CSV table of C-alpha atoms and ligand atoms in Angstrom, one decimal:
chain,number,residue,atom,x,y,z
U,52,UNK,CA,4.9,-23.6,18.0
U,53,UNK,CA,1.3,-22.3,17.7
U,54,UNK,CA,0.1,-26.4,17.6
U,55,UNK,CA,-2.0,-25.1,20.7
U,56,UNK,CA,-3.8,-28.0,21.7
U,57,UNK,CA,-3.7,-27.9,25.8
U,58,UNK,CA,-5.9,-25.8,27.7
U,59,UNK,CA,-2.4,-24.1,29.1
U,60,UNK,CA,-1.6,-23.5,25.3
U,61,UNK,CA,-5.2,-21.7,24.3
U,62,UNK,CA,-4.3,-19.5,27.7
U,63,UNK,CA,-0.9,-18.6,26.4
U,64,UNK,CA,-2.3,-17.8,23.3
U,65,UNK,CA,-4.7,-15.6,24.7
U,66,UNK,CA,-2.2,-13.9,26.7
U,67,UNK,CA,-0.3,-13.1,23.7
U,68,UNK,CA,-3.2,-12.0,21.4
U,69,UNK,CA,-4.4,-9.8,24.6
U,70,UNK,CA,-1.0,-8.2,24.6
U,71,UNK,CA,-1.4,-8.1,20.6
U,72,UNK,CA,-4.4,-5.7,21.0
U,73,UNK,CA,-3.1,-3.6,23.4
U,74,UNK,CA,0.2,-2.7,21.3
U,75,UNK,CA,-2.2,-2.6,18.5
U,76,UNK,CA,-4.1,0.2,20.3
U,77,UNK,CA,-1.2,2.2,21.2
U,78,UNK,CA,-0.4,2.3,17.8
U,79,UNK,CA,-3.6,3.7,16.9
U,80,UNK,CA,-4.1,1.2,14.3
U,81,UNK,CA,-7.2,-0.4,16.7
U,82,UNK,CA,-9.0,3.0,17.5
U,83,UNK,CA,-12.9,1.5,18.1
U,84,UNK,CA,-14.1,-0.7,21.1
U,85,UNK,CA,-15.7,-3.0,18.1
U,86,UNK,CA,-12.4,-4.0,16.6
U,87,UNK,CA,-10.6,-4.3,19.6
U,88,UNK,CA,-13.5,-7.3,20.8
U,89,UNK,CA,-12.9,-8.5,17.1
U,90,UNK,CA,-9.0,-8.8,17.3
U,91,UNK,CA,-9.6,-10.0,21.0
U,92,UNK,CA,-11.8,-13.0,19.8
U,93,UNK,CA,-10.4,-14.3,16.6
U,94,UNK,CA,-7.2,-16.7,17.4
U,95,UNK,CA,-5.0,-15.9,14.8
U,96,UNK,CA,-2.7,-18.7,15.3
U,97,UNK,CA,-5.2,-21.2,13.8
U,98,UNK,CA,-4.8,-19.1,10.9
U,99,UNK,CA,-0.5,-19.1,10.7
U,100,UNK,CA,-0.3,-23.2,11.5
U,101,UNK,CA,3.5,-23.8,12.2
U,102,UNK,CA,4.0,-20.2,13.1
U,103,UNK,CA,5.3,-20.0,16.7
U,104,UNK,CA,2.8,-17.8,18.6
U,105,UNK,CA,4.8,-14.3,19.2
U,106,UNK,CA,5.4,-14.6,15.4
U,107,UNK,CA,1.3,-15.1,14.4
U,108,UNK,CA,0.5,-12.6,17.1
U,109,UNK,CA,3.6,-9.9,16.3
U,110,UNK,CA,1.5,-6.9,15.1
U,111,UNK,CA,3.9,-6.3,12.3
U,112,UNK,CA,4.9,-9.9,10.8
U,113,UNK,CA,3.4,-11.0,7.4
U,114,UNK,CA,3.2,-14.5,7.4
U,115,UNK,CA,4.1,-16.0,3.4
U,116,UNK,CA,1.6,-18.3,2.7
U,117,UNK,CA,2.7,-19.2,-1.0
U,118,UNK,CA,5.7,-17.8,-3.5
U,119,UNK,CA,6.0,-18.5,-6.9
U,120,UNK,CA,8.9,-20.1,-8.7
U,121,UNK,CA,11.1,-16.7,-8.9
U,122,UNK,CA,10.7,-16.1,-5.1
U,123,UNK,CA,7.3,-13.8,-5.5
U,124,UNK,CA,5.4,-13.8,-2.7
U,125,UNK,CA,1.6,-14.6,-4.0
U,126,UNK,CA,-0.3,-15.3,-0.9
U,127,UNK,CA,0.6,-14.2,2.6
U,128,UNK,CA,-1.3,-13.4,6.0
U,129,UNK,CA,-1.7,-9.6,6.4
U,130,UNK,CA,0.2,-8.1,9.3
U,131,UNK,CA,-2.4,-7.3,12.0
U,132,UNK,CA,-1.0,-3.7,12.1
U,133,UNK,CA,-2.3,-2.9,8.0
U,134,UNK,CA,-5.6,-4.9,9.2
U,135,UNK,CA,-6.6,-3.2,11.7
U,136,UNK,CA,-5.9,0.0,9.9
U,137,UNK,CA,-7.6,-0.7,6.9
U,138,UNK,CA,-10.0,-2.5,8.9
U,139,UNK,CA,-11.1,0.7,11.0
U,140,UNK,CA,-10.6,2.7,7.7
U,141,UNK,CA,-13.6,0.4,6.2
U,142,UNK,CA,-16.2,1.3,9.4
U,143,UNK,CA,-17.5,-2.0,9.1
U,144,UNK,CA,-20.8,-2.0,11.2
U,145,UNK,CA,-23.1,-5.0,12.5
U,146,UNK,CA,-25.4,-6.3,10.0
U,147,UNK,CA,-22.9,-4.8,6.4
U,148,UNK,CA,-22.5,-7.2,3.7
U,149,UNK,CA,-19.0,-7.5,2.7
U,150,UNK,CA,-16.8,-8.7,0.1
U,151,UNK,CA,-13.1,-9.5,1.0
U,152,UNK,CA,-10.7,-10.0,-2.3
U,153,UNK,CA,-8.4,-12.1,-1.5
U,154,UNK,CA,-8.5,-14.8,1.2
U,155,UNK,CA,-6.6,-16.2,4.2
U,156,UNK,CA,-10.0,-16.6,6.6
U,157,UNK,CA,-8.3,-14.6,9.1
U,158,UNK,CA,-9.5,-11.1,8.1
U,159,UNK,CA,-12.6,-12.5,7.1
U,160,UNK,CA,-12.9,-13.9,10.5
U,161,UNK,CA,-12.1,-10.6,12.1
U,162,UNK,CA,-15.1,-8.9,10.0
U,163,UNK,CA,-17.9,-11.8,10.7
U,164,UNK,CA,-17.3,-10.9,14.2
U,165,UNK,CA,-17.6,-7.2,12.9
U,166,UNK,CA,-20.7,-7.6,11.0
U,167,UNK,CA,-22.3,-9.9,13.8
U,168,UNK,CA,-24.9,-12.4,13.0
U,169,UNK,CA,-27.1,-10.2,11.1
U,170,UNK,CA,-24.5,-9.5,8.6
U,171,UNK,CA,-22.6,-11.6,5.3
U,172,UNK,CA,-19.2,-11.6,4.4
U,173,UNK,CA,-18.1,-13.1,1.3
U,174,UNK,CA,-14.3,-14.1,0.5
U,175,UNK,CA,-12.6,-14.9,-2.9
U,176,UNK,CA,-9.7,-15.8,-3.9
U,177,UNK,CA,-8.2,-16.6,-7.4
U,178,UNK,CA,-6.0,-19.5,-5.7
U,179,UNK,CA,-7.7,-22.8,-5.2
U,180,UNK,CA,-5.0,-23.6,-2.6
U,181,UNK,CA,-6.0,-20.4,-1.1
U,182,UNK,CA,-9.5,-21.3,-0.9
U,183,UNK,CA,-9.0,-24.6,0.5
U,184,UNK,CA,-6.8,-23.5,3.3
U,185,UNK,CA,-9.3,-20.5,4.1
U,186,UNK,CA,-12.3,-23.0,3.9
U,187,UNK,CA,-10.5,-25.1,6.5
U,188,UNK,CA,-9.0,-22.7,8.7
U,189,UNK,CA,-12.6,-20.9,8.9
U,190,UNK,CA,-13.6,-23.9,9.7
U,191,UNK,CA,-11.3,-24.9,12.6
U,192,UNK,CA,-12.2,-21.4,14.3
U,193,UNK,CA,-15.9,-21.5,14.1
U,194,UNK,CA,-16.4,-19.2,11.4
U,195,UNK,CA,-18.5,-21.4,8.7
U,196,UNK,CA,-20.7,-19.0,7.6
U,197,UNK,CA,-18.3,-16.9,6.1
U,198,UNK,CA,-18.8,-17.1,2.2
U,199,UNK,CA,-15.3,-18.6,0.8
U,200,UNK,CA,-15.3,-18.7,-3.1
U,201,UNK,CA,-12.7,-19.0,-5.8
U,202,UNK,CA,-12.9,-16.8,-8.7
U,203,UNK,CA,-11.3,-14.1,-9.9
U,204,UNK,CA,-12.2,-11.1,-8.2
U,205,UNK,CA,-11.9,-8.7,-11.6
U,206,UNK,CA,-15.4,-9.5,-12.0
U,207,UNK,CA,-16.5,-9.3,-8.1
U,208,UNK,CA,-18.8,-11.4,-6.5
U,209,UNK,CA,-22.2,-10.4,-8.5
U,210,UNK,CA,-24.2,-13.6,-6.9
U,211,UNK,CA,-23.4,-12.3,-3.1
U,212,UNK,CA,-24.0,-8.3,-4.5
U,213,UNK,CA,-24.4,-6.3,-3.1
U,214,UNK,CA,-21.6,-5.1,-0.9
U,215,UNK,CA,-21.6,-2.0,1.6
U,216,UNK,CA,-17.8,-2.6,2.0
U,217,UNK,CA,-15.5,-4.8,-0.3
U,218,UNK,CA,-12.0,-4.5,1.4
U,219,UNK,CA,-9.2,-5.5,-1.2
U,220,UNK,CA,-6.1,-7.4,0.4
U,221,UNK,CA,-4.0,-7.2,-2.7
U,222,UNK,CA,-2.1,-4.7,-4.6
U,223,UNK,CA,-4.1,-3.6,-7.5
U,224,UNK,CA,-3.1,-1.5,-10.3
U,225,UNK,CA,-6.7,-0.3,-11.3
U,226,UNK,CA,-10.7,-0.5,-10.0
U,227,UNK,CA,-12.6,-3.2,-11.4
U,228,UNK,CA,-15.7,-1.6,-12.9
U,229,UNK,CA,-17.4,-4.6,-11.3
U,230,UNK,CA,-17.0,-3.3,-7.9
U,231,UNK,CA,-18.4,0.0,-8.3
U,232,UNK,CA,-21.1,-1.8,-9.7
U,233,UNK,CA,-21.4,-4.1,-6.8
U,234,UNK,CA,-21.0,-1.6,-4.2
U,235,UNK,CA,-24.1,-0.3,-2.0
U,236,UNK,CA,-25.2,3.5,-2.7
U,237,UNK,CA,-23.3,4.6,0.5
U,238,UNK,CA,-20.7,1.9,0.4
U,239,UNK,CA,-16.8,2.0,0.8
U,240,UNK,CA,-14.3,0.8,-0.9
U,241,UNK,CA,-11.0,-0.2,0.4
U,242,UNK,CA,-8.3,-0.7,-1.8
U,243,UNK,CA,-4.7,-1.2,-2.0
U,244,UNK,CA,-4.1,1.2,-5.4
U,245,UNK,CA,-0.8,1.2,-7.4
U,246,UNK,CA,0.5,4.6,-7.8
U,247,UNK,CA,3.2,6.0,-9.6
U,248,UNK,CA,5.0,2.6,-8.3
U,249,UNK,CA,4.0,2.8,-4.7
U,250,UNK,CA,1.0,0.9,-3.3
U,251,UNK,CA,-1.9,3.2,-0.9
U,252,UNK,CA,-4.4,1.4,0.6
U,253,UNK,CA,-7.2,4.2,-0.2
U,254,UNK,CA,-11.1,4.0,1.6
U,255,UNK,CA,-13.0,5.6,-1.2
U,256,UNK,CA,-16.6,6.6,-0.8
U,257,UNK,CA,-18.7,6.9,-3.9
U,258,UNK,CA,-18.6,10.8,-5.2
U,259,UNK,CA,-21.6,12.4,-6.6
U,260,UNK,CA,-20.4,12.0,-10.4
U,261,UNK,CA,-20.6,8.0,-10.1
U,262,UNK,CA,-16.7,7.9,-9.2
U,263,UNK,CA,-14.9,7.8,-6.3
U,264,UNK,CA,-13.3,9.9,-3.5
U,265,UNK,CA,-10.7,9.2,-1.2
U,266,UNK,CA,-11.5,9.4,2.7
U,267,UNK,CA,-8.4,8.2,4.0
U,268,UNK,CA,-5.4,6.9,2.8
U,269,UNK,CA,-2.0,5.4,4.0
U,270,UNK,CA,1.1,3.8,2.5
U,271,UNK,CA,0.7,-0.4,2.5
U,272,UNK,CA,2.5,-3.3,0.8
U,273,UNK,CA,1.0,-6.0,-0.9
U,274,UNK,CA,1.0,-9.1,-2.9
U,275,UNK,CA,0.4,-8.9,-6.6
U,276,UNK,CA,-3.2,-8.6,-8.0
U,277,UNK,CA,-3.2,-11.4,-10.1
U,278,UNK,CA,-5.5,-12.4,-13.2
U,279,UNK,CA,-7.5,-10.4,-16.1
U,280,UNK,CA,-6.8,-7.4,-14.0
U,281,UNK,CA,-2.9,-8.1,-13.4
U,282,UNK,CA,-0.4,-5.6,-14.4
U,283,UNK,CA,3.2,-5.2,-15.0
U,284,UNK,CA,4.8,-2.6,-14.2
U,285,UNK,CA,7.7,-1.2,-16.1
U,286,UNK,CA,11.1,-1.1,-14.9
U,287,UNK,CA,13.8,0.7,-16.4
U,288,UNK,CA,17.7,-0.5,-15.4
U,289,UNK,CA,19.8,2.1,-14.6
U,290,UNK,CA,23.0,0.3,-13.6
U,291,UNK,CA,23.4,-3.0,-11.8
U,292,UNK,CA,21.0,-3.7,-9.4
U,293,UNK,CA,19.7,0.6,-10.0
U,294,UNK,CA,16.4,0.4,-11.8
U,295,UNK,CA,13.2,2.8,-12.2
U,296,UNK,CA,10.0,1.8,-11.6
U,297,UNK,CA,7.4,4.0,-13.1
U,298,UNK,CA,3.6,3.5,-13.9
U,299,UNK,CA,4.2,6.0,-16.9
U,300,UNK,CA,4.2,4.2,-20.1
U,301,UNK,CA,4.9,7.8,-22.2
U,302,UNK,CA,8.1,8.7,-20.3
U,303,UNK,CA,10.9,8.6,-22.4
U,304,UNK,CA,14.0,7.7,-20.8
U,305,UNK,CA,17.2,7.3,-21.8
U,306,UNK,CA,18.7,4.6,-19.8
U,307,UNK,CA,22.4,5.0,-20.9
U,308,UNK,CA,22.5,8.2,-20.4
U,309,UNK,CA,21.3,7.9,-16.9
U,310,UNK,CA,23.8,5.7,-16.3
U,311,UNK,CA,26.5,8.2,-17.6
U,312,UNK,CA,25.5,10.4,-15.1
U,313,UNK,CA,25.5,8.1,-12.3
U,314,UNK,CA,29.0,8.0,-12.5
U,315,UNK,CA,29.5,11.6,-12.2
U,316,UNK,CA,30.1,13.6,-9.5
U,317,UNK,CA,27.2,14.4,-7.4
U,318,UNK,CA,26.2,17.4,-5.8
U,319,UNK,CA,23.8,18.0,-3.0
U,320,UNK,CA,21.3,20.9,-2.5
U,321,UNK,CA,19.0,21.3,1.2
U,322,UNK,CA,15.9,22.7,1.4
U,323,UNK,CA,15.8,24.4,4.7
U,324,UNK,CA,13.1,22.7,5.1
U,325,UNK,CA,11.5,19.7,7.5
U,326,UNK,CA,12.1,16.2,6.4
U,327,UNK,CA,9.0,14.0,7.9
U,328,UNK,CA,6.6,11.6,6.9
U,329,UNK,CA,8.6,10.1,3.6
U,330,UNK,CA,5.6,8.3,2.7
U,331,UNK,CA,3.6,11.9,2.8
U,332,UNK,CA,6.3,13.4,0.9
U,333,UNK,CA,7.0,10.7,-1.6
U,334,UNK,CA,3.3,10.6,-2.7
U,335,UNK,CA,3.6,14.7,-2.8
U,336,UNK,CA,6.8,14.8,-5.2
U,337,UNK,CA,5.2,11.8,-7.6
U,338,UNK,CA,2.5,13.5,-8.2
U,339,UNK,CA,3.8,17.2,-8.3
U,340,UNK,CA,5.9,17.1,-11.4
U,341,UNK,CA,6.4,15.5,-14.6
U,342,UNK,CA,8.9,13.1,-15.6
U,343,UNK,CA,9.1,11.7,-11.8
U,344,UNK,CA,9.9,7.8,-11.0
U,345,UNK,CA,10.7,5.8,-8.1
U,346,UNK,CA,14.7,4.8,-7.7
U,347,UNK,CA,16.0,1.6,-6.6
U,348,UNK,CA,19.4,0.3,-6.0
U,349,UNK,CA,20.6,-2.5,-4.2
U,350,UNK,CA,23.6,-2.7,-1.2
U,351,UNK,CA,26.3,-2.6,-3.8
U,352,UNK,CA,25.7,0.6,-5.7
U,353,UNK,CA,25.4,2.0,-2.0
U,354,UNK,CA,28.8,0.5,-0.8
U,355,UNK,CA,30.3,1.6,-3.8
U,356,UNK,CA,28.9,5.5,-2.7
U,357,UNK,CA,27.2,5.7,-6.0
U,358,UNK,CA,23.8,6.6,-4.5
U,359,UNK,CA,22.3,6.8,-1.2
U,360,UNK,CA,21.3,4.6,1.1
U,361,UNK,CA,17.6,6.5,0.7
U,362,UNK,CA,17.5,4.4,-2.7
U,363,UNK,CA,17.2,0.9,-1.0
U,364,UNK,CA,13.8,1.4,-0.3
U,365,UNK,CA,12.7,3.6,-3.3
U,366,UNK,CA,13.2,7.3,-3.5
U,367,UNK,CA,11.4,9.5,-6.2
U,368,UNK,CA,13.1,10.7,-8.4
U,369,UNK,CA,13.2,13.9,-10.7
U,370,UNK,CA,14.3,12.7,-14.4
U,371,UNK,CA,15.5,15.1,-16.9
U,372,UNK,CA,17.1,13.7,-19.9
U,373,UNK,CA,20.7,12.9,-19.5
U,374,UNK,CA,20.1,14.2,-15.4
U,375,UNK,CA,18.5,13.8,-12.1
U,376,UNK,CA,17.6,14.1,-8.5
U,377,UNK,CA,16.6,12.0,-5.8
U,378,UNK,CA,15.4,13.0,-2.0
U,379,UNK,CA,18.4,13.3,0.4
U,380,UNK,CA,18.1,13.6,4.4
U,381,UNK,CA,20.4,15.0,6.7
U,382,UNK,CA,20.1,15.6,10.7
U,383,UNK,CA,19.1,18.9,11.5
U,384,UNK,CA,17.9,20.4,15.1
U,385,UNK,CA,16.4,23.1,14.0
U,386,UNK,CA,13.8,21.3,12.6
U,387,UNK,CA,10.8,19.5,14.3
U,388,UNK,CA,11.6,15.8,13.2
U,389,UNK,CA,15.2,16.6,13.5
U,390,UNK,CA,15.6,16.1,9.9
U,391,UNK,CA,16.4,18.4,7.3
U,392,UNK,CA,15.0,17.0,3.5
U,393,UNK,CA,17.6,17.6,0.2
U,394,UNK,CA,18.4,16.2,-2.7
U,395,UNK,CA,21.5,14.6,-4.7
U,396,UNK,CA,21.7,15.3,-8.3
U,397,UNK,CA,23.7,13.7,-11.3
U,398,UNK,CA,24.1,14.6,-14.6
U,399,UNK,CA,25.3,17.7,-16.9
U,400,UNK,CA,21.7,19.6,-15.6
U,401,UNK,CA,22.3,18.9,-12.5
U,402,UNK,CA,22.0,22.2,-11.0
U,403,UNK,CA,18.9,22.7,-12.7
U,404,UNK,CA,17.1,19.8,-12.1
U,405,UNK,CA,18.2,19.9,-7.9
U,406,UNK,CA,16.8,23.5,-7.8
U,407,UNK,CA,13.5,21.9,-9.0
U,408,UNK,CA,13.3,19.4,-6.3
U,409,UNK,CA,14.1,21.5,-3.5
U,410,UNK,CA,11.5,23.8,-4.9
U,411,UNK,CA,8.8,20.5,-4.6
U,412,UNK,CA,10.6,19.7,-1.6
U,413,UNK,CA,9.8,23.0,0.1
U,414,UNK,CA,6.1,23.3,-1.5
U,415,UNK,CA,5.1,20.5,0.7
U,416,UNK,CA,6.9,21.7,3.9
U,417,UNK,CA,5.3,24.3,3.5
U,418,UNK,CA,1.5,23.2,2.8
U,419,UNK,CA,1.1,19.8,2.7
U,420,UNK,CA,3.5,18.1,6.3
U,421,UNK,CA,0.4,16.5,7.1
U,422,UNK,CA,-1.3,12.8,6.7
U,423,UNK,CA,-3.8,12.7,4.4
U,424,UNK,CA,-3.0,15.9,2.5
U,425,UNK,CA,-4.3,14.9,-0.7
U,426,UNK,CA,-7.7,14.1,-2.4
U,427,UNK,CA,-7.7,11.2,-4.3
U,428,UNK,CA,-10.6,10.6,-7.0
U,429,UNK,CA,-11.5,8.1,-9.5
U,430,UNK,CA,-13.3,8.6,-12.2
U,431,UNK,CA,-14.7,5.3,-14.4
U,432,UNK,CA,-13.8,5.9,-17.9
U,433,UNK,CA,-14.2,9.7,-18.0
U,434,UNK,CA,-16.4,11.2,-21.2
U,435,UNK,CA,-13.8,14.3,-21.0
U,436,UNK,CA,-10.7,13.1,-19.4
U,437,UNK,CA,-8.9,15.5,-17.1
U,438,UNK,CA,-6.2,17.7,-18.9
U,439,UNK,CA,-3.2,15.9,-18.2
U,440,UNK,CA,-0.5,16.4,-15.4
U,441,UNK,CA,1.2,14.8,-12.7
U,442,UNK,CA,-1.6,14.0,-10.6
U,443,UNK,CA,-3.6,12.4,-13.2
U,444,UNK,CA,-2.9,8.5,-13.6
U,445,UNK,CA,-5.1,7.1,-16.7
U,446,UNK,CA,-6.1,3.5,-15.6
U,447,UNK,CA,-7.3,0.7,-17.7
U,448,UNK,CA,-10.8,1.2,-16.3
U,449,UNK,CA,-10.6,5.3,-15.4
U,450,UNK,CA,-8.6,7.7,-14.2
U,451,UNK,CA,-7.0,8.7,-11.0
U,452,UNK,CA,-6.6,11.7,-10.2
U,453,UNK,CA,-4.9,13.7,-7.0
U,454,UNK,CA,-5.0,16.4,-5.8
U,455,UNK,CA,-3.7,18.9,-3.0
U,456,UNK,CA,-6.0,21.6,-2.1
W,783,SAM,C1,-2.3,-10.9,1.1
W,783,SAM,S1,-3.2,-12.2,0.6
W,783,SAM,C2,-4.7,-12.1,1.4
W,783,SAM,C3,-4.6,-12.1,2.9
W,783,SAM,C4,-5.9,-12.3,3.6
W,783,SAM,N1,-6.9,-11.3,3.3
W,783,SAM,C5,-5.7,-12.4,5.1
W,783,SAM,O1,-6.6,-12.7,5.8
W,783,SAM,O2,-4.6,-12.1,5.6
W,783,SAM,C6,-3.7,-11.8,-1.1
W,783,SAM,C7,-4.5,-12.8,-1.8
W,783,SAM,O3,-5.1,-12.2,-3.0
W,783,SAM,C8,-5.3,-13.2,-3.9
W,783,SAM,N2,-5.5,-12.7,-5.2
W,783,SAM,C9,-4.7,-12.1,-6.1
W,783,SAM,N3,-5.3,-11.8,-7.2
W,783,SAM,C10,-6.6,-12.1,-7.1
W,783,SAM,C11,-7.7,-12.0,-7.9
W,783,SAM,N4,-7.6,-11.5,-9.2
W,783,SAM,N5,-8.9,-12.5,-7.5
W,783,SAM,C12,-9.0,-13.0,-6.2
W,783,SAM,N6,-7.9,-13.1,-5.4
W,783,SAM,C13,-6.8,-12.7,-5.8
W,783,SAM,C14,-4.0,-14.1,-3.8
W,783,SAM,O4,-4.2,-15.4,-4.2
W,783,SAM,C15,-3.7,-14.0,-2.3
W,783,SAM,O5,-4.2,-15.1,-1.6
């Protein structure tokens, strides 16, 4: 258990946080000597009571701190992997003022010891459970002068503003226009976005038109945003346990027939081109064409060899009336990766609608196999909003809008 109390137990806990950092660094995710003394300082376990130790210290495991009746997880501890990552992504430097939405004290531990004694970091949380336990646990590891506070963060932290980084740690479907306000001229931004149904964590840097532009960006998972700025996102059901998830409110689809052609024949089309990087890919072919949508089906529709087993995770996928595609794989070694990328297509257009995807599918091979292809901007509630296309999201609060030069 991680009740380390002995002086044997804060030396095993050391061990395993040293060995922590060093897979951590191999991975890239901890590329500055700065982060690496953060990660090395900050025990982790007193932050994951009742964790055993290689669990608080495993560089991918996420903690669940609280879940609500139906099993949602609302509060967990970040895996150090996506800290350190968004963490590096945020260039936190000695002496920054920063805002951290959504609490746990152990990533706002990690950035005190970023921003040194010269600096302020603020935390909020909407949970007052949250808060508590943060308070405490900041506490216990000699980090009281981190700023714990519980509010909702839709309306930032305007008494502590303001901010030359506010790092978000959960999933939020839009950008408060209190934290562009709160933000420093040359501040940053860190945000887990919701796109199209997937999450990017996205560092954004303020742009010259009072918006934002992306700097880096990488796939992520987090908890729910919760609050005035919550948001549902609509789900369409296909079949049991096969359902769309898709931010677009305007895309008409018809579910029955969908489900029709489901239980058609399939046929499969591949590209000739490299499969790599699905994240990459997946944010490509979302944002590329109209009428696109994430695909989800549970174990049984793939035992029953109705779809894929690409769908457990979410696969886009290209809707077209009573048809559609979805990405296929296939082991190739005449490609880089190894993989070949394809696609399966149902429905009475199914020819049609497959000979669009591979098209999308061979577009990015092409131009676009790398990380951090695309540009992503934000633009607060534009005068003239952008003509509309894939790559333009329409927020609450703005507009996103992505690019691939
Ligand atoms: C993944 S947890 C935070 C993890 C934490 N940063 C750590 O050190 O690992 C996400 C937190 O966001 C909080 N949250 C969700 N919506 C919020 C909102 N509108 N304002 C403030 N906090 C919010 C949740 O209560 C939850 O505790």
């Amino acid at each position: 258990m991680s009740d380390v109390t002995t002086d044997n137990d804060v030396e095993e806990a050391a061990i395993v946080r040293a060995a922590m950092v060093r897979e951590l660094r191999d991975q890239r995710a901890i590329r500055s000597e700065s982060l690496a003394a953060a990660f090395t300082s900050v025990p982790r376990h007193l932050f994951t009571p009742g964790e055993p130790l290689k669990v608080a210290y495993a560089v991918d495991a996420t903690p669940i701190v609280k879940t609500d009746g139906n099993g949602l997880t609302l509060s967990s501890v970040s895996a150090p992997h996506l800290q350190a990552t968004m963490l590096e992504a945020a260039a936190v430097e000695p002496g920054m003022r920063v805002l951290e939405v959504g609490s746990g004290g152990y990533n706002a531990a990690l950035l005190a010891e970023l921003v040194g004694d010269n600096g302020r970091v603020t935390t909020v949380d909407i949970d007052p459970d949250i808060v508590e336990r943060a308070g405490t646990f900041l506490h216990e590891a000699g980090y009281d002068h981190v700023h714990v506070v519980l509010a909702d963060a839709e309306q930032g932290v305007p008494m502590a503003a303001p901010f030359d980084r506010i790092i978000v740690t959960a999933g939020s479907w839009d950008i408060p226009p209190a934290w562009i306000e709160q933000l420093a001229d040359d501040g940053r931004i860190v945000v887990p976005l919701r796109l199209k149904g997937t999450t990017r964590w996205i560092a954004f840097g303020r742009d010259s038109g009072g918006g934002l532009v992306s700097r880096s960006y990488g796939l992520c998972v987090f908890v729910p945003f919760q609050g005035a700025g919550s948001h549902t996102e609509r789900t369409v059901t296909i079949d049991v346990g096969v359902v769309l998830r898709l931010d677009d409110e305007d895309l008409k689809v018809d579910a029955e027939a969908l489900r029709r052609a489901l239980h058609l024949p399939r046929i499969e089309r591949w590209s000739g081109a490299v499969f790599d990087m699905p994240d990459e890919l997946a944010l490509f072919l979302l944002t590329n064409a109209p009428n696109m949508a994430l695909l989800y089906s549970g174990q049984e529709a793939v035992d029953q060899e109705l779809l894929a087993s690409s769908t457990l995770k979410g696969v886009p996928v290209l809707l077209d009336g009573d048809s559609f595609a979805y990405r296929a794989a296939r082991e190739n070694d005449d490609m880089s990766s190894g993989y070949e990328s394809g696609v399966y297509a149902h429905g009475p257009a199914a020819e049609n609608v497959a000979t669009r995807y591979v098209e999308l599918l061979r577009q990015w091979a092409d131009k676009y196999c790398w990380r951090g292809a695309a540009s992503i901007q934000y633009i607060p509630k534009p005068a003239t909003p952008p003509a509309p296309s894939a790559g333009v999201i329409a927020k609450r609060h703005g507009t996103v809008v992505i690019t691939w030069p």
